Amino acid sequence: MTKTRLVSFIAPLIFFCTPAFAVDGVVLIDQLRAAVGFVTPGDAPGFPVTITRPGSYQLSGNLLVPANTNGFVVNAADVTINLNGFRLNGTKGGQYLAGIRANQPNLRVHNGTIRGFQGDAIQIHEANTIVEDMLLFDNGSGVFQDDPGGNFRVINNSILGNENYGIACVQACYIAGNYIANSNVGVAIRSGSMIDNTIHGQSQSGIQKLGSDPAGFGGNTLFNNTVQIEAGGSGLITMTPNACSPAC
């Protein structure tokens, strides 16, 4: 084989075995990129897309994730995932797995749709996370955070028709400007604040207070929930009036 022919044969392999960067340094991901793998070192072909390097990652097309796997697993700190108006689609059935599972701190997820996962749309296991401007629907839960370190912001999202929780947050949560409908529990919170959310159609409770840590809330609109506010724990602080129908 001549040198020219050898180079033409090897070049495509090099392309598919290294991360694809946009001009501005953002890693672009579509269905083919996920199928090939090597988005970051250690990322095997197919799903989940495993992120092992800090940086900015952006969808350049819709992704369809098969059943019994996560969509993304984030194993690096300081990661931004911009869905760029596209959809991360799960395949319901099977194991309780997530659209995006974050195992490291300092994650931001924004600007797109996650639907159809048997587990959580976004599952957080570390601190300092922002979820904003997302549509999360028809999942097991919308956003589920179980990290005791907290510092967790969920702002300006539509969270609709999830089976269990709209938002569940353990520690130091800021939950504002969200529209949450038709789950089991709208917001379950241990500490932090809930401001200017609209919560309706929950089969159990609109807001569920957990534990005894302080959590403030105000300006929320709650209606047509089986229980508007379930203060099973203590420490719930009313900062400004909430509007409820039936009454809070």
mmCIF file of N, CA and C in Angstrom, residues 132-207:
data_model
loop_
_atom_site.group_PDB
_atom_site.id
_atom_site.type_symbol
_atom_site.label_atom_id
_atom_site.label_comp_id
_atom_site.label_asym_id
_atom_site.label_seq_id
_atom_site.Cartn_x
_atom_site.Cartn_y
_atom_site.Cartn_z
ATOM 1 N N GLU A 132 -31.354 24.617 34.348
ATOM 2 C CA GLU A 132 -32.183 25.761 33.967
ATOM 3 C C GLU A 132 -32.654 25.652 32.520
ATOM 4 N N ASP A 133 -33.845 26.222 32.299
ATOM 5 C CA ASP A 133 -34.420 26.313 30.952
ATOM 6 C C ASP A 133 -34.536 24.951 30.284
ATOM 7 N N MET A 134 -35.016 23.972 31.038
ATOM 8 C CA MET A 134 -35.191 22.622 30.529
ATOM 9 C C MET A 134 -36.673 22.245 30.519
ATOM 10 N N LEU A 135 -37.028 21.337 29.614
ATOM 11 C CA LEU A 135 -38.315 20.645 29.629
ATOM 12 C C LEU A 135 -38.027 19.197 29.995
ATOM 13 N N LEU A 136 -38.558 18.767 31.135
ATOM 14 C CA LEU A 136 -38.346 17.413 31.633
ATOM 15 C C LEU A 136 -39.716 16.756 31.783
ATOM 16 N N PHE A 137 -40.009 15.782 30.950
ATOM 17 C CA PHE A 137 -41.334 15.174 31.057
ATOM 18 C C PHE A 137 -41.317 13.696 30.735
ATOM 19 N N ASP A 138 -42.303 12.988 31.343
ATOM 20 C CA ASP A 138 -42.504 11.556 31.131
ATOM 21 C C ASP A 138 -41.278 10.744 31.531
ATOM 22 N N ASN A 139 -40.701 11.094 32.702
ATOM 23 C CA ASN A 139 -39.603 10.330 33.280
ATOM 24 C C ASN A 139 -40.049 9.753 34.623
ATOM 25 N N GLY A 140 -39.168 8.986 35.254
ATOM 26 C CA GLY A 140 -39.464 8.528 36.608
ATOM 27 C C GLY A 140 -39.585 9.699 37.559
ATOM 28 N N SER A 141 -38.595 10.606 37.563
ATOM 29 C CA SER A 141 -38.638 11.890 38.266
ATOM 30 C C SER A 141 -37.969 12.924 37.374
ATOM 31 N N GLY A 142 -38.207 14.203 37.701
ATOM 32 C CA GLY A 142 -37.584 15.263 36.918
ATOM 33 C C GLY A 142 -36.132 15.466 37.307
ATOM 34 N N VAL A 143 -35.903 16.109 38.470
ATOM 35 C CA VAL A 143 -34.552 16.343 38.982
ATOM 36 C C VAL A 143 -34.481 15.753 40.377
ATOM 37 N N PHE A 144 -33.468 14.905 40.610
ATOM 38 C CA PHE A 144 -33.320 14.259 41.917
ATOM 39 C C PHE A 144 -31.901 14.484 42.405
ATOM 40 N N GLN A 145 -31.777 15.181 43.546
ATOM 41 C CA GLN A 145 -30.476 15.495 44.122
ATOM 42 C C GLN A 145 -30.384 14.868 45.495
ATOM 43 N N ASP A 146 -29.352 14.034 45.710
ATOM 44 C CA ASP A 146 -29.210 13.384 47.017
ATOM 45 C C ASP A 146 -27.883 13.702 47.684
ATOM 46 N N ASP A 147 -27.185 14.741 47.212
ATOM 47 C CA ASP A 147 -25.882 15.079 47.787
ATOM 48 C C ASP A 147 -26.056 15.968 49.014
ATOM 49 N N PRO A 148 -25.523 15.578 50.174
ATOM 50 C CA PRO A 148 -25.689 16.413 51.367
ATOM 51 C C PRO A 148 -24.895 17.707 51.306
ATOM 52 N N GLY A 149 -23.947 17.830 50.361
ATOM 53 C CA GLY A 149 -23.206 19.079 50.216
ATOM 54 C C GLY A 149 -24.045 20.212 49.640
ATOM 55 N N GLY A 150 -25.047 19.866 48.846
ATOM 56 C CA GLY A 150 -26.028 20.826 48.369
ATOM 57 C C GLY A 150 -25.503 21.835 47.370
ATOM 58 N N ASN A 151 -25.999 23.089 47.536
ATOM 59 C CA ASN A 151 -25.727 24.172 46.589
ATOM 60 C C ASN A 151 -26.250 23.786 45.206
ATOM 61 N N PHE A 152 -27.551 23.838 45.103
ATOM 62 C CA PHE A 152 -28.254 23.244 43.973
ATOM 63 C C PHE A 152 -29.321 24.229 43.518
ATOM 64 N N ARG A 153 -29.267 24.656 42.248
ATOM 65 C CA ARG A 153 -30.227 25.617 41.710
ATOM 66 C C ARG A 153 -31.018 24.980 40.581
ATOM 67 N N VAL A 154 -32.350 25.046 40.687
ATOM 68 C CA VAL A 154 -33.244 24.563 39.634
ATOM 69 C C VAL A 154 -34.155 25.728 39.279
ATOM 70 N N ILE A 155 -33.948 26.336 38.117
ATOM 71 C CA ILE A 155 -34.622 27.587 37.801
ATOM 72 C C ILE A 155 -35.183 27.579 36.383
ATOM 73 N N ASN A 156 -36.437 28.063 36.286
ATOM 74 C CA ASN A 156 -37.078 28.331 34.992
ATOM 75 C C ASN A 156 -37.210 27.089 34.115
ATOM 76 N N ASN A 157 -37.626 25.988 34.720
ATOM 77 C CA ASN A 157 -37.843 24.750 33.977
ATOM 78 C C ASN A 157 -39.334 24.402 33.928
ATOM 79 N N SER A 158 -39.720 23.618 32.915
ATOM 80 C CA SER A 158 -41.035 22.992 32.866
ATOM 81 C C SER A 158 -40.844 21.504 33.139
ATOM 82 N N ILE A 159 -41.498 21.012 34.190
ATOM 83 C CA ILE A 159 -41.279 19.646 34.671
ATOM 84 C C ILE A 159 -42.655 18.989 34.746
ATOM 85 N N LEU A 160 -42.960 18.132 33.778
ATOM 86 C CA LEU A 160 -44.341 17.736 33.520
ATOM 87 C C LEU A 160 -44.475 16.222 33.408
ATOM 88 N N GLY A 161 -45.504 15.679 34.043
ATOM 89 C CA GLY A 161 -45.893 14.295 33.806
ATOM 90 C C GLY A 161 -44.847 13.275 34.174
ATOM 91 N N ASN A 162 -44.065 13.533 35.224
ATOM 92 C CA ASN A 162 -43.114 12.541 35.715
ATOM 93 C C ASN A 162 -43.780 11.710 36.811
ATOM 94 N N GLU A 163 -43.378 10.466 36.977
ATOM 95 C CA GLU A 163 -44.149 9.532 37.798
ATOM 96 C C GLU A 163 -43.981 9.774 39.294
ATOM 97 N N ASN A 164 -42.798 10.157 39.741
ATOM 98 C CA ASN A 164 -42.540 10.232 41.177
ATOM 99 C C ASN A 164 -42.416 11.682 41.649
ATOM 100 N N TYR A 165 -41.241 12.272 41.547
ATOM 101 C CA TYR A 165 -41.007 13.649 41.980
ATOM 102 C C TYR A 165 -40.821 14.565 40.773
ATOM 103 N N GLY A 166 -41.342 15.793 40.903
ATOM 104 C CA GLY A 166 -40.913 16.812 39.966
ATOM 105 C C GLY A 166 -39.489 17.209 40.264
ATOM 106 N N ILE A 167 -39.258 17.678 41.507
ATOM 107 C CA ILE A 167 -37.924 18.022 41.998
ATOM 108 C C ILE A 167 -37.785 17.447 43.401
ATOM 109 N N ALA A 168 -36.676 16.765 43.671
ATOM 110 C CA ALA A 168 -36.345 16.314 45.011
ATOM 111 C C ALA A 168 -34.952 16.819 45.340
ATOM 112 N N CYS A 169 -34.835 17.557 46.442
ATOM 113 C CA CYS A 169 -33.562 18.202 46.773
ATOM 114 C C CYS A 169 -33.286 18.038 48.260
ATOM 115 N N VAL A 170 -32.096 17.564 48.578
ATOM 116 C CA VAL A 170 -31.757 17.257 49.961
ATOM 117 C C VAL A 170 -31.251 18.488 50.706
ATOM 118 N N GLN A 171 -30.343 19.256 50.115
ATOM 119 C CA GLN A 171 -29.608 20.234 50.901
ATOM 120 C C GLN A 171 -29.331 21.501 50.105
ATOM 121 N N ALA A 172 -29.559 22.662 50.736
ATOM 122 C CA ALA A 172 -29.170 23.966 50.191
ATOM 123 C C ALA A 172 -29.666 24.139 48.756
ATOM 124 N N CYS A 173 -30.991 24.108 48.610
ATOM 125 C CA CYS A 173 -31.616 24.165 47.299
ATOM 126 C C CYS A 173 -32.177 25.561 47.032
ATOM 127 N N TYR A 174 -32.072 26.005 45.795
ATOM 128 C CA TYR A 174 -32.758 27.219 45.357
ATOM 129 C C TYR A 174 -33.614 26.816 44.168
ATOM 130 N N ILE A 175 -34.940 26.839 44.363
ATOM 131 C CA ILE A 175 -35.884 26.336 43.367
ATOM 132 C C ILE A 175 -36.817 27.483 43.013
ATOM 133 N N ALA A 176 -36.708 28.011 41.799
ATOM 134 C CA ALA A 176 -37.413 29.256 41.465
ATOM 135 C C ALA A 176 -37.900 29.249 40.026
ATOM 136 N N GLY A 177 -39.115 29.763 39.839
ATOM 137 C CA GLY A 177 -39.637 30.016 38.503
ATOM 138 C C GLY A 177 -39.958 28.786 37.692
ATOM 139 N N ASN A 178 -40.187 27.655 38.352
ATOM 140 C CA ASN A 178 -40.478 26.414 37.638
ATOM 141 C C ASN A 178 -41.982 26.180 37.525
ATOM 142 N N TYR A 179 -42.380 25.482 36.466
ATOM 143 C CA TYR A 179 -43.752 25.032 36.278
ATOM 144 C C TYR A 179 -43.736 23.519 36.409
ATOM 145 N N ILE A 180 -44.428 23.005 37.435
ATOM 146 C CA ILE A 180 -44.347 21.590 37.789
ATOM 147 C C ILE A 180 -45.761 21.026 37.832
ATOM 148 N N ALA A 181 -46.042 20.030 37.004
ATOM 149 C CA ALA A 181 -47.404 19.510 36.900
ATOM 150 C C ALA A 181 -47.407 17.993 36.784
ATOM 151 N N ASN A 182 -48.427 17.396 37.418
ATOM 152 C CA ASN A 182 -48.810 16.000 37.162
ATOM 153 C C ASN A 182 -47.707 15.000 37.493
ATOM 154 N N SER A 183 -47.128 15.152 38.677
ATOM 155 C CA SER A 183 -46.234 14.143 39.230
ATOM 156 C C SER A 183 -46.899 13.545 40.468
ATOM 157 N N ASN A 184 -46.134 12.808 41.241
ATOM 158 C CA ASN A 184 -46.604 12.295 42.519
ATOM 159 C C ASN A 184 -46.430 13.367 43.602
ATOM 160 N N VAL A 185 -45.211 13.899 43.716
ATOM 161 C CA VAL A 185 -44.893 15.018 44.605
ATOM 162 C C VAL A 185 -44.232 16.098 43.753
ATOM 163 N N GLY A 186 -44.711 17.331 43.876
ATOM 164 C CA GLY A 186 -44.144 18.408 43.066
ATOM 165 C C GLY A 186 -42.717 18.719 43.443
ATOM 166 N N VAL A 187 -42.498 19.179 44.699
ATOM 167 C CA VAL A 187 -41.164 19.495 45.211
ATOM 168 C C VAL A 187 -41.013 18.878 46.590
ATOM 169 N N ALA A 188 -39.992 18.057 46.771
ATOM 170 C CA ALA A 188 -39.600 17.572 48.089
ATOM 171 C C ALA A 188 -38.290 18.257 48.450
ATOM 172 N N ILE A 189 -38.252 18.914 49.617
ATOM 173 C CA ILE A 189 -37.096 19.730 49.972
ATOM 174 C C ILE A 189 -36.777 19.557 51.450
ATOM 175 N N ARG A 190 -35.477 19.540 51.746
ATOM 176 C CA ARG A 190 -35.030 19.498 53.142
ATOM 177 C C ARG A 190 -34.591 20.875 53.612
ATOM 178 N N SER A 191 -33.788 21.593 52.796
ATOM 179 C CA SER A 191 -33.374 22.942 53.185
ATOM 180 C C SER A 191 -33.156 23.781 51.944
ATOM 181 N N GLY A 192 -33.311 25.103 52.102
ATOM 182 C CA GLY A 192 -33.126 26.017 50.987
ATOM 183 C C GLY A 192 -34.302 26.952 50.844
ATOM 184 N N SER A 193 -34.699 27.225 49.589
ATOM 185 C CA SER A 193 -35.838 28.112 49.363
ATOM 186 C C SER A 193 -36.536 27.761 48.071
ATOM 187 N N MET A 194 -37.860 28.054 48.043
ATOM 188 C CA MET A 194 -38.712 27.835 46.876
ATOM 189 C C MET A 194 -39.461 29.130 46.618
ATOM 190 N N ILE A 195 -39.252 29.724 45.451
ATOM 191 C CA ILE A 195 -39.792 31.046 45.160
ATOM 192 C C ILE A 195 -40.445 31.036 43.780
ATOM 193 N N ASP A 196 -41.697 31.542 43.714
ATOM 194 C CA ASP A 196 -42.363 31.828 42.440
ATOM 195 C C ASP A 196 -42.489 30.616 41.529
ATOM 196 N N ASN A 197 -42.778 29.465 42.116
ATOM 197 C CA ASN A 197 -43.053 28.272 41.319
ATOM 198 C C ASN A 197 -44.563 28.068 41.183
ATOM 199 N N THR A 198 -44.989 27.446 40.086
ATOM 200 C CA THR A 198 -46.373 27.022 39.906
ATOM 201 C C THR A 198 -46.414 25.503 39.951
ATOM 202 N N ILE A 199 -47.224 24.967 40.866
ATOM 203 C CA ILE A 199 -47.236 23.527 41.116
ATOM 204 C C ILE A 199 -48.690 23.062 41.148
ATOM 205 N N HIS A 200 -49.055 22.152 40.259
ATOM 206 C CA HIS A 200 -50.442 21.671 40.271
ATOM 207 C C HIS A 200 -50.536 20.242 39.782
ATOM 208 N N GLY A 201 -51.661 19.615 40.140
ATOM 209 C CA GLY A 201 -51.985 18.283 39.645
ATOM 210 C C GLY A 201 -51.142 17.168 40.224
ATOM 211 N N GLN A 202 -50.576 17.367 41.424
ATOM 212 C CA GLN A 202 -49.783 16.309 42.051
ATOM 213 C C GLN A 202 -50.717 15.327 42.757
ATOM 214 N N SER A 203 -50.477 14.055 42.577
ATOM 215 C CA SER A 203 -51.368 13.062 43.172
ATOM 216 C C SER A 203 -51.186 12.957 44.686
ATOM 217 N N GLN A 204 -50.042 13.400 45.214
ATOM 218 C CA GLN A 204 -49.854 13.419 46.668
ATOM 219 C C GLN A 204 -49.778 14.858 47.170
ATOM 220 N N SER A 205 -48.631 15.515 47.043
ATOM 221 C CA SER A 205 -48.485 16.852 47.617
ATOM 222 C C SER A 205 -47.747 17.779 46.661
ATOM 223 N N GLY A 206 -48.135 19.061 46.731
ATOM 224 C CA GLY A 206 -47.449 20.052 45.922
ATOM 225 C C GLY A 206 -46.048 20.310 46.423
ATOM 226 N N ILE A 207 -45.917 20.613 47.717
ATOM 227 C CA ILE A 207 -44.622 20.798 48.371
ATOM 228 C C ILE A 207 -44.564 19.862 49.567
#
